[in-house]
Amino acid sequence: MSFFRKKTNSKIHSNSTSQMMNASSRNELKANLQENIQRIKDSLGSSSDIIIREIRIGKEETIKAGIIYTDGLTDSNSLQNFILETLMLDIKGTELQKKLSPEQNLISVLKDFAMTVGEIKELTDFEVLFTGLLSGDTIILIDGYAQGLIISNKHWVERGVTEATAQVVVRGPREGFSENLRVNTALIRRRLKDPNLWMESKVIGKRTKTNVAMMYINGIANDKIVKEVRMRLDKIDIDGILESGNIEELIQDAPYSPFPTIFNTERSDVVAAALLEGRIAILVDGTPFVLIVPALFIQFFQSSEDYYQRADIASLIRLLRFFAFAIALLAPAFFIAVTTYNHVMLPPALLISLAAQREGVPFPAFVEAIIMEVTFEILREAGLRMPRSIGSAMSIVGAFVIGTAAVEAGIISAAMVIVVSITAISSFVSPTYDLAISVRILRFGFMAIAASFGLVGITIGLIALLLHLCSLRSFGVPYMSPVAPFNLSDQEDMFIRLPKWKMFTRPRLINQQNIVRQQDSTSARPEPPKNNEYEGV
């Protein structure tokens, strides 16, 4: 019985091996030029933007060649001046066959001696051919050779380097990423001229074949985190990647948490600073937003401008962000709890004023808050989707008109309009859009438990929220570090930012190889001149 089982298994193995060999042979280029061209036409459906031109080269023009490129993705000037002109004019009258050594063929001769372009590689199968062709490269095939050349001369209309719009700063560089992967890597290379800045490229997506790059500084980034990021990217098996958000959703740690565990930015200086701390950047072709991992909770309160201003100013603004975060999260819930259950916490004069305002209001405080919050969220989304010239005006005028009309109609109390307005303004203080969305989601939950249990419910909700935050991890790093677990040395850039000459080390839980950022602060520490230093000048 075992003999038949072994025989069957070996037969299955041999069949699968033969199928793989047949598939591989079918995918290889043929020596006949017309067969290769016909395969390209059949595979691409004779698409009108795929240009196929057949020419003859050599001394007596006896060698048939085919040039294939995609109209709109290929640089026509480079194609004309460095490919067609070289093949049809510069090497015309040259005995190409006589230049061949025993270990060379015509493809190698053209690559090594004729083509005056930068990046050029040989290809032997159709998969590489189609990927390069549909990426904007030019393909050269020669009759009689089962191989060809792939020439990199991509060119398409693209948005240049402009100012970042999602993360605006008063002081700092204005450069923002574009949709071109090479432009984005160049912006980072321009800031970090370090040979240890390594980049690994991958192609993700069976149909889109999107170029994805992973950048990190070797010797500073944690090798375990680098390995984890590489493993998660390699596991992605999907037909298309259109934006970095697709990558973020597929590799994040807590997909059901409202808090983001991956940071995204469109500023090159933010990515450079993250790399210097030991983080890893993931760049996706076709989007100006770069992913940064691991991401910590405190990171979403930090702005690049904090490190361009003086330490005292940056610390004050950061504390203001924490205060605005608390208002945006808890202000409506606290108002509902106080006016519904915990009246004794209000001064008598304020309590009488609020009671007078709510005398003609037909809805409880919770329903009031829901109506105003939903209305404002609709206005906010409408302002984002409308043309920029009228979007902001529409949001402001719409909120003012609706709020005033609701108070005059007796549907909403004036105090509730004030609370919701302050909450909305506070939500805009966050320097990152992802954290603002998380607050908007959690705000409704706190409003519900405040309407059910008052301040006791808010307290229970805050405890549950803190426990959830402490349970999160981003690529193995605790989300609430350096608070939980507590690390004293990393408090230098937590709630406040210490001066640059006091920030000795990088974050310890992110980086465990090269902790020291600067050896000695005495030389960098600014000191006033002595009284007699400039005497006689």
XYZ file of C-alpha atoms in Angstrom, residues 301 313-327 426 429-430 495:
20
model
C 0.874 65.522 18.947
C 7.528 78.150 22.702
C 7.333 74.605 21.318
C 6.556 73.192 24.767
C 3.763 75.695 25.358
C 2.158 74.921 21.990
C 2.417 71.187 22.603
C 0.704 71.508 25.997
C -1.991 73.505 24.240
C -2.499 70.590 21.846
C -3.002 68.175 24.753
C -5.531 70.569 26.305
C -7.382 70.916 22.987
C -7.392 67.110 22.640
C -9.136 66.797 26.024
C -11.709 69.444 25.068
C -10.349 72.270 19.370
C -5.686 71.987 16.656
C -4.380 68.445 16.119
C 4.797 66.592 27.035
